[in-house]
XYZ file of C-alpha atoms in Angstrom:
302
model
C -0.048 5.626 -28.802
C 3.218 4.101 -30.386
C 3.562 7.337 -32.103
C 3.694 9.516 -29.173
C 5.107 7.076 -26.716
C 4.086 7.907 -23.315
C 5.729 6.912 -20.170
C 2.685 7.396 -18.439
C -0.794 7.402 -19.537
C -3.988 8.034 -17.214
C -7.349 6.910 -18.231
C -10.284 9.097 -16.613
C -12.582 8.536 -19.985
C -15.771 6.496 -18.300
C -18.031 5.521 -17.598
C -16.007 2.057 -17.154
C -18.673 0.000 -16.345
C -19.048 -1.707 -19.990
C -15.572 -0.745 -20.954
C -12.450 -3.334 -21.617
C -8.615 -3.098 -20.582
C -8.328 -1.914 -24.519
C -6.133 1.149 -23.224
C -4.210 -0.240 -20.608
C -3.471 -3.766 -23.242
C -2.502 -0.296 -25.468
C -0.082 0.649 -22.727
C 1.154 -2.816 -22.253
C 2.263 -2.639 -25.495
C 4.013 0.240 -25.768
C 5.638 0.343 -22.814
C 3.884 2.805 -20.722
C 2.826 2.452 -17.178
C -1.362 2.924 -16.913
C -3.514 4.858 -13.943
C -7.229 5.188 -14.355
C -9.724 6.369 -11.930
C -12.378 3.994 -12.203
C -15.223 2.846 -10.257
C -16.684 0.055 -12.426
C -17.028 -2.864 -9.769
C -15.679 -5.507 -12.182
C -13.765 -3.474 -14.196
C -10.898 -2.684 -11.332
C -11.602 -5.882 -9.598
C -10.838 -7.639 -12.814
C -7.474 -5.979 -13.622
C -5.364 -8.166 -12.467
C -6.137 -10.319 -15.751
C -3.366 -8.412 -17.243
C -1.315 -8.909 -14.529
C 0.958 -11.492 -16.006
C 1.302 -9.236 -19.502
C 2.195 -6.143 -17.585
C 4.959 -8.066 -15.738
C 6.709 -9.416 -18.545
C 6.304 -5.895 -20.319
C 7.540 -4.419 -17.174
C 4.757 -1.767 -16.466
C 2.463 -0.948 -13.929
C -1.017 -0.951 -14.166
C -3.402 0.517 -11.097
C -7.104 0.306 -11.650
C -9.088 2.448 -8.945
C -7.091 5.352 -8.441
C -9.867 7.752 -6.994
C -11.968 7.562 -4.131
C -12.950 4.218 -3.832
C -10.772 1.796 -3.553
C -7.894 3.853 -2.608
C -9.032 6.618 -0.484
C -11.435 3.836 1.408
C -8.846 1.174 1.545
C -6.330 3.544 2.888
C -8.330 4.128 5.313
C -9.015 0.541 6.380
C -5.222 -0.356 6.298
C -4.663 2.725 8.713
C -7.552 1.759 10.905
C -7.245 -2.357 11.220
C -4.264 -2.759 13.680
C -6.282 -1.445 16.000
C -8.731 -4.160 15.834
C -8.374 -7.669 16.909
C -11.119 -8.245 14.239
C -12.683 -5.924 11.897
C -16.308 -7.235 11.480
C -17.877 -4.799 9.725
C -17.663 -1.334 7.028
C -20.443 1.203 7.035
C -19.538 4.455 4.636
C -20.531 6.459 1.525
C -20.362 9.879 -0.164
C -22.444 12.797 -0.378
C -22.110 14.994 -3.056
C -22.639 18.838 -3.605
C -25.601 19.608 -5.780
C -22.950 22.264 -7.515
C -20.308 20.167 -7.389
C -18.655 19.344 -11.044
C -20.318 16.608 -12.382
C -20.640 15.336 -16.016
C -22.229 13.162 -18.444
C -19.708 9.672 -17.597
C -20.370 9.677 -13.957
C -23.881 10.381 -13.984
C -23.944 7.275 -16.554
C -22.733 5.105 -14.404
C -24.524 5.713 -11.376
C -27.639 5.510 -13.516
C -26.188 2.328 -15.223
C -26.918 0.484 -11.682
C -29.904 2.368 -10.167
C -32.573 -0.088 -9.750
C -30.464 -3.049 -10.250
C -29.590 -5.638 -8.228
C -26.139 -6.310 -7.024
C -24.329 -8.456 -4.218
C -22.491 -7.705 -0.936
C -21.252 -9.198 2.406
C -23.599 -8.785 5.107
C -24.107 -10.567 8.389
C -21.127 -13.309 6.897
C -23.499 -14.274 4.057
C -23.638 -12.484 0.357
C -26.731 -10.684 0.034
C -28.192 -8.997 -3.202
C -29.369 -5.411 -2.827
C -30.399 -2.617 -4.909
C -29.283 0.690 -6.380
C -30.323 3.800 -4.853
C -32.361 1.622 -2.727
C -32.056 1.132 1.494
C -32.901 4.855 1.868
C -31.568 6.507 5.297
C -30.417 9.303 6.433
C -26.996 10.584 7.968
C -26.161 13.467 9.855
C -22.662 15.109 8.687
C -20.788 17.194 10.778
C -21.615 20.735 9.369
C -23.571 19.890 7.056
C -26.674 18.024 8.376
C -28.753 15.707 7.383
C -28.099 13.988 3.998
C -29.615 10.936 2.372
C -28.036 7.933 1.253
C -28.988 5.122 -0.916
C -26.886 1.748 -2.110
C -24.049 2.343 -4.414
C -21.985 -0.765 -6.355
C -18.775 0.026 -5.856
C -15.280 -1.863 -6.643
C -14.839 -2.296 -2.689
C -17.790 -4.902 -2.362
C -15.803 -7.532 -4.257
C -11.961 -6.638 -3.331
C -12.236 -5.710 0.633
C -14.115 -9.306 1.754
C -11.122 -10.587 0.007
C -8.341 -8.699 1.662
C -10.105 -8.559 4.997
C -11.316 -12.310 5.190
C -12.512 -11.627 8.573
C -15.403 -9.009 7.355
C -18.769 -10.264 8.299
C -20.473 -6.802 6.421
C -19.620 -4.233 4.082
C -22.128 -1.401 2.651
C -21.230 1.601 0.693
C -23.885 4.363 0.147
C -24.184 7.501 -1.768
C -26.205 10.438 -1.585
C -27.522 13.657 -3.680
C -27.836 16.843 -1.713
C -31.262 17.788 -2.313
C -33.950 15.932 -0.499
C -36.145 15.951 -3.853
C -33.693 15.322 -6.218
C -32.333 11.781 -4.507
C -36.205 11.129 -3.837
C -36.502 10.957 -7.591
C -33.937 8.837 -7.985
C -35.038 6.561 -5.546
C -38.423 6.679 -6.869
C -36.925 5.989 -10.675
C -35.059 3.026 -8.917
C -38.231 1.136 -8.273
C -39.843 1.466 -11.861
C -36.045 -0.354 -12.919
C -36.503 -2.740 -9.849
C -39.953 -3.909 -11.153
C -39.481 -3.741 -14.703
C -41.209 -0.624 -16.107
C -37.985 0.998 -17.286
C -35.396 -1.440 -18.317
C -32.093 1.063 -17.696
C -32.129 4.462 -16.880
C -28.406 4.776 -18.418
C -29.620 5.988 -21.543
C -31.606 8.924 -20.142
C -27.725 9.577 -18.703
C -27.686 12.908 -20.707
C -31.224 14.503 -20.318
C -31.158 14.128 -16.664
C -27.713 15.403 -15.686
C -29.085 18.794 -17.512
C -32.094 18.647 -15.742
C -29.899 18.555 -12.479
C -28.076 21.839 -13.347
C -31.653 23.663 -13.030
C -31.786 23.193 -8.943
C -27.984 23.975 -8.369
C -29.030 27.116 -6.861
C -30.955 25.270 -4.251
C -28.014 24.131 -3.319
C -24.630 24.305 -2.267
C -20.888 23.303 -2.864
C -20.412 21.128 0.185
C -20.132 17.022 0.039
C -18.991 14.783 2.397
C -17.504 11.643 3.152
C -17.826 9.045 6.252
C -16.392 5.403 7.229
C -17.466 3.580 10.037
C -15.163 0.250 11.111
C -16.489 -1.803 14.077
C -15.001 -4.671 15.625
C -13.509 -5.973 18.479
C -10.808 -4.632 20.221
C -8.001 -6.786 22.087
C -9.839 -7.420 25.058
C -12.938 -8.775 22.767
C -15.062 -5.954 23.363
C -16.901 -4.017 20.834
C -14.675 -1.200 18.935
C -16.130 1.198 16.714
C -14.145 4.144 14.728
C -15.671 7.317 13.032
C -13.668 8.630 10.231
C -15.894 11.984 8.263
C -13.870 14.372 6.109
C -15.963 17.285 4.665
C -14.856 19.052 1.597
C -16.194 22.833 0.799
C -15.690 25.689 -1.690
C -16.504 22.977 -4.405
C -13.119 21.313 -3.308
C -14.777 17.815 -3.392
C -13.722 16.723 -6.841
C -10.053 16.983 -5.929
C -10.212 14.299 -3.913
C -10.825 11.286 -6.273
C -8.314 12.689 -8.550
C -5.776 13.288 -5.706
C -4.554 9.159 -6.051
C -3.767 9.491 -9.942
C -1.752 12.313 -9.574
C 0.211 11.144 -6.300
C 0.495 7.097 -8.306
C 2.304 9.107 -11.556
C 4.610 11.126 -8.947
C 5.808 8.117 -7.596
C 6.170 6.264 -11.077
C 8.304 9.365 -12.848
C 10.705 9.463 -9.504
C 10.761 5.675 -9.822
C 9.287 5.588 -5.861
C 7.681 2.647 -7.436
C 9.104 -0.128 -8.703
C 7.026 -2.869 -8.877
C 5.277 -4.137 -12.243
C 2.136 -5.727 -12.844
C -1.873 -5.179 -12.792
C -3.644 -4.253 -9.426
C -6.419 -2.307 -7.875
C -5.284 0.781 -6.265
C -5.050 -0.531 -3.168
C -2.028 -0.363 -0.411
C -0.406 2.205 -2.821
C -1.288 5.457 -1.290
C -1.548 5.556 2.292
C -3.776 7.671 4.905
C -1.164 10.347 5.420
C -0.252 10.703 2.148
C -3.173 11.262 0.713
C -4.503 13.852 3.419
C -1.336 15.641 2.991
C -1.690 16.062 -0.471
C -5.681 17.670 0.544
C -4.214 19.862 3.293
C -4.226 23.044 1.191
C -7.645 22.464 -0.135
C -10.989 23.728 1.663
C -11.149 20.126 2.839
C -11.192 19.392 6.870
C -11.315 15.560 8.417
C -12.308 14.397 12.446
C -11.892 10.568 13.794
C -13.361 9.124 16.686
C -12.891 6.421 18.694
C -15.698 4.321 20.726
């Protein structure tokens, strides 16, 4: 990396949930600002380790530049004004069976299927499961989809930055019916001990996958539900669903990476350090930047 001496250097090689900061220390020391679109829960949470080397080295680093946490915590930063409190976060994804998927992100969703993991719920930290919670959600043109429990960076940084949360669940969900069903099922033999990690079997199953894409079809999906209470103390709830066709879906969690190293190049940011991708793309901007794209949002107010 000293060689070629980068200005800019974006990490998308995961999965991230066993990795280190060995690039971005790389980056640190050669001077190079860092992006990576991770969704390791401790890996992004933990950036800000490097926080006081980046400083001093004057780079940026931003951990998280993809769907979660910068697309969701845009979101909540648009949203929270319009709560006196905001008590509670209910949203997930659901993916196109032919959407473009490979071998790193099926590893990590498989590295915590079946395991157990902890979020906020009801005021009190609560261990749940991968995959697990099954339930159905009905999308706006695309019906019914099911969702299981997904460990994402979110469940550590948003009770954090939102000290007023009282519950925070993040779901995600496979297309076909049978194809999460297995997954599910596969999460209890993990849960109870028959299989110790299904990580390894990362490889053979993603193939396996590409055998029922034509059961299916390019269309995923994404919802967030905030409730709270309003100014007068009653009970506020907004919808926010944005639905994503033509196989357009991947474009969105690599939308933030490519806005973040914009804004470093035309020096639109200035500050150094190591942070989450949070507060650094907002709502607008990153809708804008879908506009053009087979991707169409609604909100709702209750």
């Amino acid at each position: 990396m000293h060689k070629l001496k980068p200005n800019i250097v974006i990490h998308t090689s995961g999965p991230f949930q066993a990795q280190g900061y060995e690039v971005a220390q790389a980056c640190i020391s050669c001077g190079a600002h860092y992006i990576d679109l991770a969704d390791g829960r401790e890996f992004v949470a933990g950036i800000d380790q490097l926080d006081d080397k980046a400083k001093a080295a004057g780079v940026m680093l931003i951990s998280g530049a993809s769907s979660v946490p910068c697309l969701t915590s845009a979101l909540v930063e648009h949203y929270k004004d319009e709560f006196s409190v905001l008590e509670e976060l209910n949203y997930g994804i659901t993916t196109a069976q032919k959407t473009a998927r490979g071998l790193a992100t099926t590893a990590a969703i498989l590295s915590y299927t079946g395991k157990g993991f902890v979020t906020l719920a009801n005021g009190q930290p609560k261990t749940i499961f991968g995959w697990q919670s099954l339930h159905v959600r009905k999308y706006t043109g695309l019906g019914w989809r099911l969702l299981g429990n997904c460990n994402v960076p979110d469940l550590d940084l948003f009770p954090k930055r939102y000290p007023q949360l009282k519950t925070i669940r993040f779901y995600a969900g496979l297309e076909l019916p049978f194809v999460h069903f297995t997954l599910w099922g596969l999460s209890w033999l993990v849960r109870i001990g028959l299989i110790k990690n299904l990580q390894p079997a990362a490889a053979k199953m993603l193939k396996l996958s590409f055998m029922f894409d034509f059961l299916g079809t390019e269309n995923s999906g994404f919802h967030m539900t905030l409730i709270g209470k309003d100014n007068k103390g009653k009970t506020k709830t907004i919808n926010f669903e944005l639905i994503a066709r033509s196989g357009d879906g991947p474009y969105i969690p690599c939308m933030p990476a490519i806005l973040i190293a914009k804004k470093l190049a035309n020096e639109k940011i200035t500050s150094t350090g190591a942070t989450a991708c949070i507060g650094i793309i907002d709502k607008n901007e990153y809708l804008t930047a879908l506009k053009d794209l087979d991707i169409s949002w609604i909100q709702s107010a209750s």
